[in-house]
PDB file of C-alpha atoms in Angstrom:
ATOM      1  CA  UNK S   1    -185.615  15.534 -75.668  1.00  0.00           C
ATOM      2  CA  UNK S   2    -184.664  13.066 -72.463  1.00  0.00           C
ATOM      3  CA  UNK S   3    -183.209   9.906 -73.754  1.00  0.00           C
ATOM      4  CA  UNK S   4    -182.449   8.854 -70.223  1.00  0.00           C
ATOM      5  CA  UNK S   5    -182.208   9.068 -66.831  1.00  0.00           C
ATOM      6  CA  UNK S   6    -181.157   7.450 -63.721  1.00  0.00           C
ATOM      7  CA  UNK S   7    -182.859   3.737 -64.229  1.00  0.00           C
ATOM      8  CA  UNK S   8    -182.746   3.223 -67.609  1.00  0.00           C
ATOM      9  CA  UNK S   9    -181.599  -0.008 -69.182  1.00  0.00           C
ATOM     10  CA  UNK S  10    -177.737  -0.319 -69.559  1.00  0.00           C
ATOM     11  CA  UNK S  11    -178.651  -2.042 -72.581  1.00  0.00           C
ATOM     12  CA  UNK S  12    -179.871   0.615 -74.310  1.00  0.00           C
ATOM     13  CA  UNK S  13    -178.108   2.244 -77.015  1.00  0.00           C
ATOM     14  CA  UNK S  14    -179.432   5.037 -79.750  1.00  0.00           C
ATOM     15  CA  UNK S  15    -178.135   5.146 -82.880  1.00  0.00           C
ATOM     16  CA  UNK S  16    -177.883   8.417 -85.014  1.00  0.00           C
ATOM     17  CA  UNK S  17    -177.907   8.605 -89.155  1.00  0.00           C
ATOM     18  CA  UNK S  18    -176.838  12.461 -88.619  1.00  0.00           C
ATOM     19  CA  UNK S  19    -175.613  14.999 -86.453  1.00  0.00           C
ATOM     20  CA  UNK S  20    -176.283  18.324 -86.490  1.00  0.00           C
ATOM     21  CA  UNK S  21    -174.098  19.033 -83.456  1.00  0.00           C
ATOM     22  CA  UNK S  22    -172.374  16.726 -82.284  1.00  0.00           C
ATOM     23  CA  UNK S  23    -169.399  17.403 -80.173  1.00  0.00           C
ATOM     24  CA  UNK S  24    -166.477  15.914 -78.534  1.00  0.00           C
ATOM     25  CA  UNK S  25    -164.125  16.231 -75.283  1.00  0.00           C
ATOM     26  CA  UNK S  26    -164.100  20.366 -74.453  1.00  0.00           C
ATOM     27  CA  UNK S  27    -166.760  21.174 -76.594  1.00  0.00           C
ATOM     28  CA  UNK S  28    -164.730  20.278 -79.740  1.00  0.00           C
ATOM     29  CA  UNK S  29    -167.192  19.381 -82.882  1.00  0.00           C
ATOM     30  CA  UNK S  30    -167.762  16.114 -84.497  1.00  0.00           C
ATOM     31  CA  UNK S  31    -168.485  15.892 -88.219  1.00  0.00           C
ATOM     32  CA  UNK S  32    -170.705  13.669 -89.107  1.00  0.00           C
ATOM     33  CA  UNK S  33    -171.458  13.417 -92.523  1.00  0.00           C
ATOM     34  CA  UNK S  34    -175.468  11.545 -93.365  1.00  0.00           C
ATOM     35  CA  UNK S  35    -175.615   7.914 -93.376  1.00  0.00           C
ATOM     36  CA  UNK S  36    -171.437   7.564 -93.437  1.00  0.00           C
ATOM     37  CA  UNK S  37    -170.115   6.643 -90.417  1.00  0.00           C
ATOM     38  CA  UNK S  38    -171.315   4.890 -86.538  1.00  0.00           C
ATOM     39  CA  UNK S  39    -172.623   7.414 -84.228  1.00  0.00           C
ATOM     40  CA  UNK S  40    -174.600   6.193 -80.995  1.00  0.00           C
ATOM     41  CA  UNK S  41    -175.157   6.717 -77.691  1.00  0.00           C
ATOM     42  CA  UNK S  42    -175.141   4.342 -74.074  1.00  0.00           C
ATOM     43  CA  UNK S  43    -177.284   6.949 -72.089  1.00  0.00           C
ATOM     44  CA  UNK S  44    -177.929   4.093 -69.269  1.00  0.00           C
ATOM     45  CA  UNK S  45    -175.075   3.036 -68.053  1.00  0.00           C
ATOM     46  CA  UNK S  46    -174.538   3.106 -63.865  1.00  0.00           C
ATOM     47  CA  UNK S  47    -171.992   2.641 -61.045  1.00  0.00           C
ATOM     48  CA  UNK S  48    -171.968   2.829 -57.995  1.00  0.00           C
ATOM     49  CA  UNK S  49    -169.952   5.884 -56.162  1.00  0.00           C
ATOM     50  CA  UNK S  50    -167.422   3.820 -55.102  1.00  0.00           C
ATOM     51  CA  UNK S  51    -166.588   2.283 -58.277  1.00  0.00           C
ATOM     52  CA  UNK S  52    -164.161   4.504 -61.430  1.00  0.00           C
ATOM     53  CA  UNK S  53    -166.410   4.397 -64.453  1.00  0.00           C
ATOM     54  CA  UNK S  54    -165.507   7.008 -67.351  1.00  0.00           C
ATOM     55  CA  UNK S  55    -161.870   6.487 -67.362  1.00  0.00           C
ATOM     56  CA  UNK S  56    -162.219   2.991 -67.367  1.00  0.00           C
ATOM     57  CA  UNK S  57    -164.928   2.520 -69.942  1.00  0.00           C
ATOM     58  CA  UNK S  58    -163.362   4.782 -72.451  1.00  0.00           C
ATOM     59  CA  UNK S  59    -160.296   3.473 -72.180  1.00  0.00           C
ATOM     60  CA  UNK S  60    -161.797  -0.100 -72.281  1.00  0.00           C
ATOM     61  CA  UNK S  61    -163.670   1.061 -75.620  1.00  0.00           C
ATOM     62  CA  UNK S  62    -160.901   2.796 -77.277  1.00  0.00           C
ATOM     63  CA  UNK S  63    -159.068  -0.286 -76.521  1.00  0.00           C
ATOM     64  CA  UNK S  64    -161.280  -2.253 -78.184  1.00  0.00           C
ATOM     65  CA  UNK S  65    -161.985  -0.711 -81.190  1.00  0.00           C
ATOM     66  CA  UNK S  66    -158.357  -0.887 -81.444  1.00  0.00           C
ATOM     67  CA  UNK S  67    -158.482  -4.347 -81.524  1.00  0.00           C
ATOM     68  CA  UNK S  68    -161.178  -4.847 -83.944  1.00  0.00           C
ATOM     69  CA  UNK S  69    -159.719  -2.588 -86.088  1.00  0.00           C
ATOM     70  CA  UNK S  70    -156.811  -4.573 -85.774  1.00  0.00           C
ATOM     71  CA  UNK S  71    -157.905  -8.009 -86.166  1.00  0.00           C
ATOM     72  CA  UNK S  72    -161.291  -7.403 -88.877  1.00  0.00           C
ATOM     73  CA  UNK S  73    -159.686  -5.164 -91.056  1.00  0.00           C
ATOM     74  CA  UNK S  74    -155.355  -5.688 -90.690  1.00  0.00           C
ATOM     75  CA  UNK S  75    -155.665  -1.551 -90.258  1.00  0.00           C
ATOM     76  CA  UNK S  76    -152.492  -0.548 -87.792  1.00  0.00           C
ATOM     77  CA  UNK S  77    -154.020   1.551 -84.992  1.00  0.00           C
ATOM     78  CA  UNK S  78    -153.244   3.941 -82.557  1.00  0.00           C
ATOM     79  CA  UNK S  79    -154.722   5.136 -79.029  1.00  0.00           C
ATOM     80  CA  UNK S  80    -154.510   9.240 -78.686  1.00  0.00           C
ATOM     81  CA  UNK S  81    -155.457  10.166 -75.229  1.00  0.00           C
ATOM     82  CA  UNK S  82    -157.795  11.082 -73.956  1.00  0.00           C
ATOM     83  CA  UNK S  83    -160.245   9.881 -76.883  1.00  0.00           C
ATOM     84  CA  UNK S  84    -159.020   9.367 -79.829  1.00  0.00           C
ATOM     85  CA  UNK S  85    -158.479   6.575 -82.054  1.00  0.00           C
ATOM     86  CA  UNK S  86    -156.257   6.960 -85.060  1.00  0.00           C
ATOM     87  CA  UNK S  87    -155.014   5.697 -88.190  1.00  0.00           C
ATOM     88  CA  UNK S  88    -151.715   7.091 -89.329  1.00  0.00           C
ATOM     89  CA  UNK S  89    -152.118   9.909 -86.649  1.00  0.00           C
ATOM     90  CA  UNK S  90    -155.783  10.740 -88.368  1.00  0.00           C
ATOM     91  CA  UNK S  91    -158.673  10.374 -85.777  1.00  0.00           C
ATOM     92  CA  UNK S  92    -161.226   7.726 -87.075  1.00  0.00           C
ATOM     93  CA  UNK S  93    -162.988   7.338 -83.973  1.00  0.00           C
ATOM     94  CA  UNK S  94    -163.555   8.878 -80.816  1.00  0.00           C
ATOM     95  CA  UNK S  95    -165.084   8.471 -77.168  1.00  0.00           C
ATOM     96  CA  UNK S  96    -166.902  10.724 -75.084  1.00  0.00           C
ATOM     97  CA  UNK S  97    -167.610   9.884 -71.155  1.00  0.00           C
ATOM     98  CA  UNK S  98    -170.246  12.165 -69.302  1.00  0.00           C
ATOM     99  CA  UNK S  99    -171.151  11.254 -65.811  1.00  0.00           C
ATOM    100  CA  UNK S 100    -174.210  12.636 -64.239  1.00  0.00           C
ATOM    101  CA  UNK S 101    -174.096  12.198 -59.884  1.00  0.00           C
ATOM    102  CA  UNK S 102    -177.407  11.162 -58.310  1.00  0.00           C
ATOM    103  CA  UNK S 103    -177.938  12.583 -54.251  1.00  0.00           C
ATOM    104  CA  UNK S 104    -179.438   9.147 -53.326  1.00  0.00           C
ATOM    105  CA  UNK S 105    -179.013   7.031 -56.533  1.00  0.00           C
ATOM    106  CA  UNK S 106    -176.140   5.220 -58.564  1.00  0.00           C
ATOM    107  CA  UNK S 107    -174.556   7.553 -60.779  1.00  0.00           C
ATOM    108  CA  UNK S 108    -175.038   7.485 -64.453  1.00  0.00           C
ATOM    109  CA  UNK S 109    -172.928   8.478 -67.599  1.00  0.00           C
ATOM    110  CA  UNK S 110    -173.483   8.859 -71.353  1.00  0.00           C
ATOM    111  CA  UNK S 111    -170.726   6.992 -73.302  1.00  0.00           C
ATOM    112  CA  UNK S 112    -171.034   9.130 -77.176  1.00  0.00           C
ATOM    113  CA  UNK S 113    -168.971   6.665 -79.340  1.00  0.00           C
ATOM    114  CA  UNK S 114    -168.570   8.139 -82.928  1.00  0.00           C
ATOM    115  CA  UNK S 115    -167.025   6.186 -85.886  1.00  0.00           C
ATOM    116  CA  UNK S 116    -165.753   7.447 -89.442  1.00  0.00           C
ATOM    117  CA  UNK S 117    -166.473   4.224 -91.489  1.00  0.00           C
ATOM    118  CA  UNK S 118    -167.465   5.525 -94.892  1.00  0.00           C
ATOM    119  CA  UNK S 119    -167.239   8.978 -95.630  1.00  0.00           C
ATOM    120  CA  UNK S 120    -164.971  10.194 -98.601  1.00  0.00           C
ATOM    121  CA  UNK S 121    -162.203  12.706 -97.868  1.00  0.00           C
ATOM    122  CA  UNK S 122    -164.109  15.513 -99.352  1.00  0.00           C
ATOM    123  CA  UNK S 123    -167.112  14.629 -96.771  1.00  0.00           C
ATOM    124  CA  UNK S 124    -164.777  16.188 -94.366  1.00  0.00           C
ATOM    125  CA  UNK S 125    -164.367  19.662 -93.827  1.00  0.00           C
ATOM    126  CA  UNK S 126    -161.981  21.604 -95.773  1.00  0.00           C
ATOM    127  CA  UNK S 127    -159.924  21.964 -92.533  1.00  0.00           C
ATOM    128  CA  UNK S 128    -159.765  18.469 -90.647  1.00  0.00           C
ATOM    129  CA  UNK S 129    -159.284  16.558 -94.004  1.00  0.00           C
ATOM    130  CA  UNK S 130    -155.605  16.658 -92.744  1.00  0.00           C
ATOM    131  CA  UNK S 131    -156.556  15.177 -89.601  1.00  0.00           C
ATOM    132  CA  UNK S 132    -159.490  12.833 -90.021  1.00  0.00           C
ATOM    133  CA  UNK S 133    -159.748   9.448 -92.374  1.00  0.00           C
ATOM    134  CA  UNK S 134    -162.608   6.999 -92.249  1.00  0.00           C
ATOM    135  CA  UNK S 135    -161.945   3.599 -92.752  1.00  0.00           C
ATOM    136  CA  UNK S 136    -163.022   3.469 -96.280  1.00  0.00           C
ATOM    137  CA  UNK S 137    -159.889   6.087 -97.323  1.00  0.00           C
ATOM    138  CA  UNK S 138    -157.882   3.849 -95.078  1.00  0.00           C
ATOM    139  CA  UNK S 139    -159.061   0.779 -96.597  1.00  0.00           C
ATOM    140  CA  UNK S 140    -160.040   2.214 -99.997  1.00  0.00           C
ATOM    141  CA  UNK S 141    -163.601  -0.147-100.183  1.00  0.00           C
ATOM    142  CA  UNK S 142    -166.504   0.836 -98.046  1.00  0.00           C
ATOM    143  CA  UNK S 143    -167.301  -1.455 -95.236  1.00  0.00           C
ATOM    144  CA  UNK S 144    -170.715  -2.504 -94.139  1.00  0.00           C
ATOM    145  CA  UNK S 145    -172.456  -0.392 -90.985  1.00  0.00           C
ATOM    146  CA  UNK S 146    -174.876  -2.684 -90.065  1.00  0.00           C
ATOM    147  CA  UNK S 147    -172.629  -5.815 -90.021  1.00  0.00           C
ATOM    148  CA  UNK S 148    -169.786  -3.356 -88.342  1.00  0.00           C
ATOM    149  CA  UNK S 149    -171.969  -2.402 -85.868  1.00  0.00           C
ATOM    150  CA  UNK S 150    -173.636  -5.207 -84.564  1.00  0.00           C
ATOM    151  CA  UNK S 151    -169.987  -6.818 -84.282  1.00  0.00           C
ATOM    152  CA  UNK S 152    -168.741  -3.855 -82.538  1.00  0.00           C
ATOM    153  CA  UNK S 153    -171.792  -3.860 -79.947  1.00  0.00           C
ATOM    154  CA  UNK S 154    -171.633  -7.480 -79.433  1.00  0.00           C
ATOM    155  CA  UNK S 155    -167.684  -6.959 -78.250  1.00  0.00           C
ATOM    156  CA  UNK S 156    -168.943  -3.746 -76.551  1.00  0.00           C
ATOM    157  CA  UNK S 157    -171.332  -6.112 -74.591  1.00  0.00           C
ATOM    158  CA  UNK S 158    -168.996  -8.197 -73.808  1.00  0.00           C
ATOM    159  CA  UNK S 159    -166.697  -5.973 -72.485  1.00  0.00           C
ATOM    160  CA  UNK S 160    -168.460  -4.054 -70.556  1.00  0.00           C
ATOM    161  CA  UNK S 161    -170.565  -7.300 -68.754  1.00  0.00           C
ATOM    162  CA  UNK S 162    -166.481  -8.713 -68.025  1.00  0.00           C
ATOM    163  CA  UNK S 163    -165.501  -5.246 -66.810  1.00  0.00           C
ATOM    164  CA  UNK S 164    -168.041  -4.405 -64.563  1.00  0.00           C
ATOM    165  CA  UNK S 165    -170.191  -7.804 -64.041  1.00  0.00           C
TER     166      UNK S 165
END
């Protein structure tokens, strides 16, 4: 399936309910239990060849997820790089970067953003229950995807249109 390529909309964004594999930086896996958590895609997004883009984006995303996390829900946060962000040294959310170079074209990337919002501790695997939380364990209520979201895209938005204009 092609979800994008060189001139598509930076605007666009594709949301999945479920993964069946979904993966993060060298090919590690990303569990994604149905209908729990935030899992979505940027496939659109361009630069020039003169201009950093994956570095700064994730960093800028991480960054702000921080924040929201932060500021929404009083949760004390913490950056792990490269993609990682984690509450009391669990990952609950993580950041993926992949660039594509065009011969005679802007270059594009894929920004994966993945979010544990409301899975249960035993909708982890047996072996990164240890190492993963969502933020309904951390917050012990589930919080609402839709409203969490559209919130996070808005700041996304926002971001991204101050970073890179």
């Amino acid at each position: 399936m092609q979800i994008a390529t060189p001139n598509s909309s930076e605007g666009l964004v594709v949301f999945a309910e479920h993964q069946t594999a979904g993966r993060g930086q060298r090919g590690n896996r990303w569990e994604s239990a149905a209908a729990k958590g935030l899992w979505f895609l940027n496939p659109g997004a361009t630069r020039d060849r003169d201009k950093p883009f994956p570095a700064a984006h994730r960093l800028g995303v991480r960054k702000l997820f921080h924040r929201r996390l932060e500021n929404e829900f009083s949760l004390k946060t913490t950056i792990k790089l490269p993609n990682d962000v984690q509450i009391d040294r669990r990952k609950v959310a993580g950041v993926l970067v992949e660039m594509r170079a065009h011969e005679k074209a802007p270059h594009s990337a894929i920004v994966g953003i993945g979010i544990n919002v409301n899975q249960a501790l035993e909708d982890f695997p047996q072996e990164l229950q240890s190492r993963a939380i969502s933020l309904a364990i951390a917050l012990g209520r589930q919080v609402d995807r839709q409203n969490f979201a559209i919130d996070l895209l808005r700041d996304l938005d926002h971001s991204y249109r101050e970073r890179f204009g």
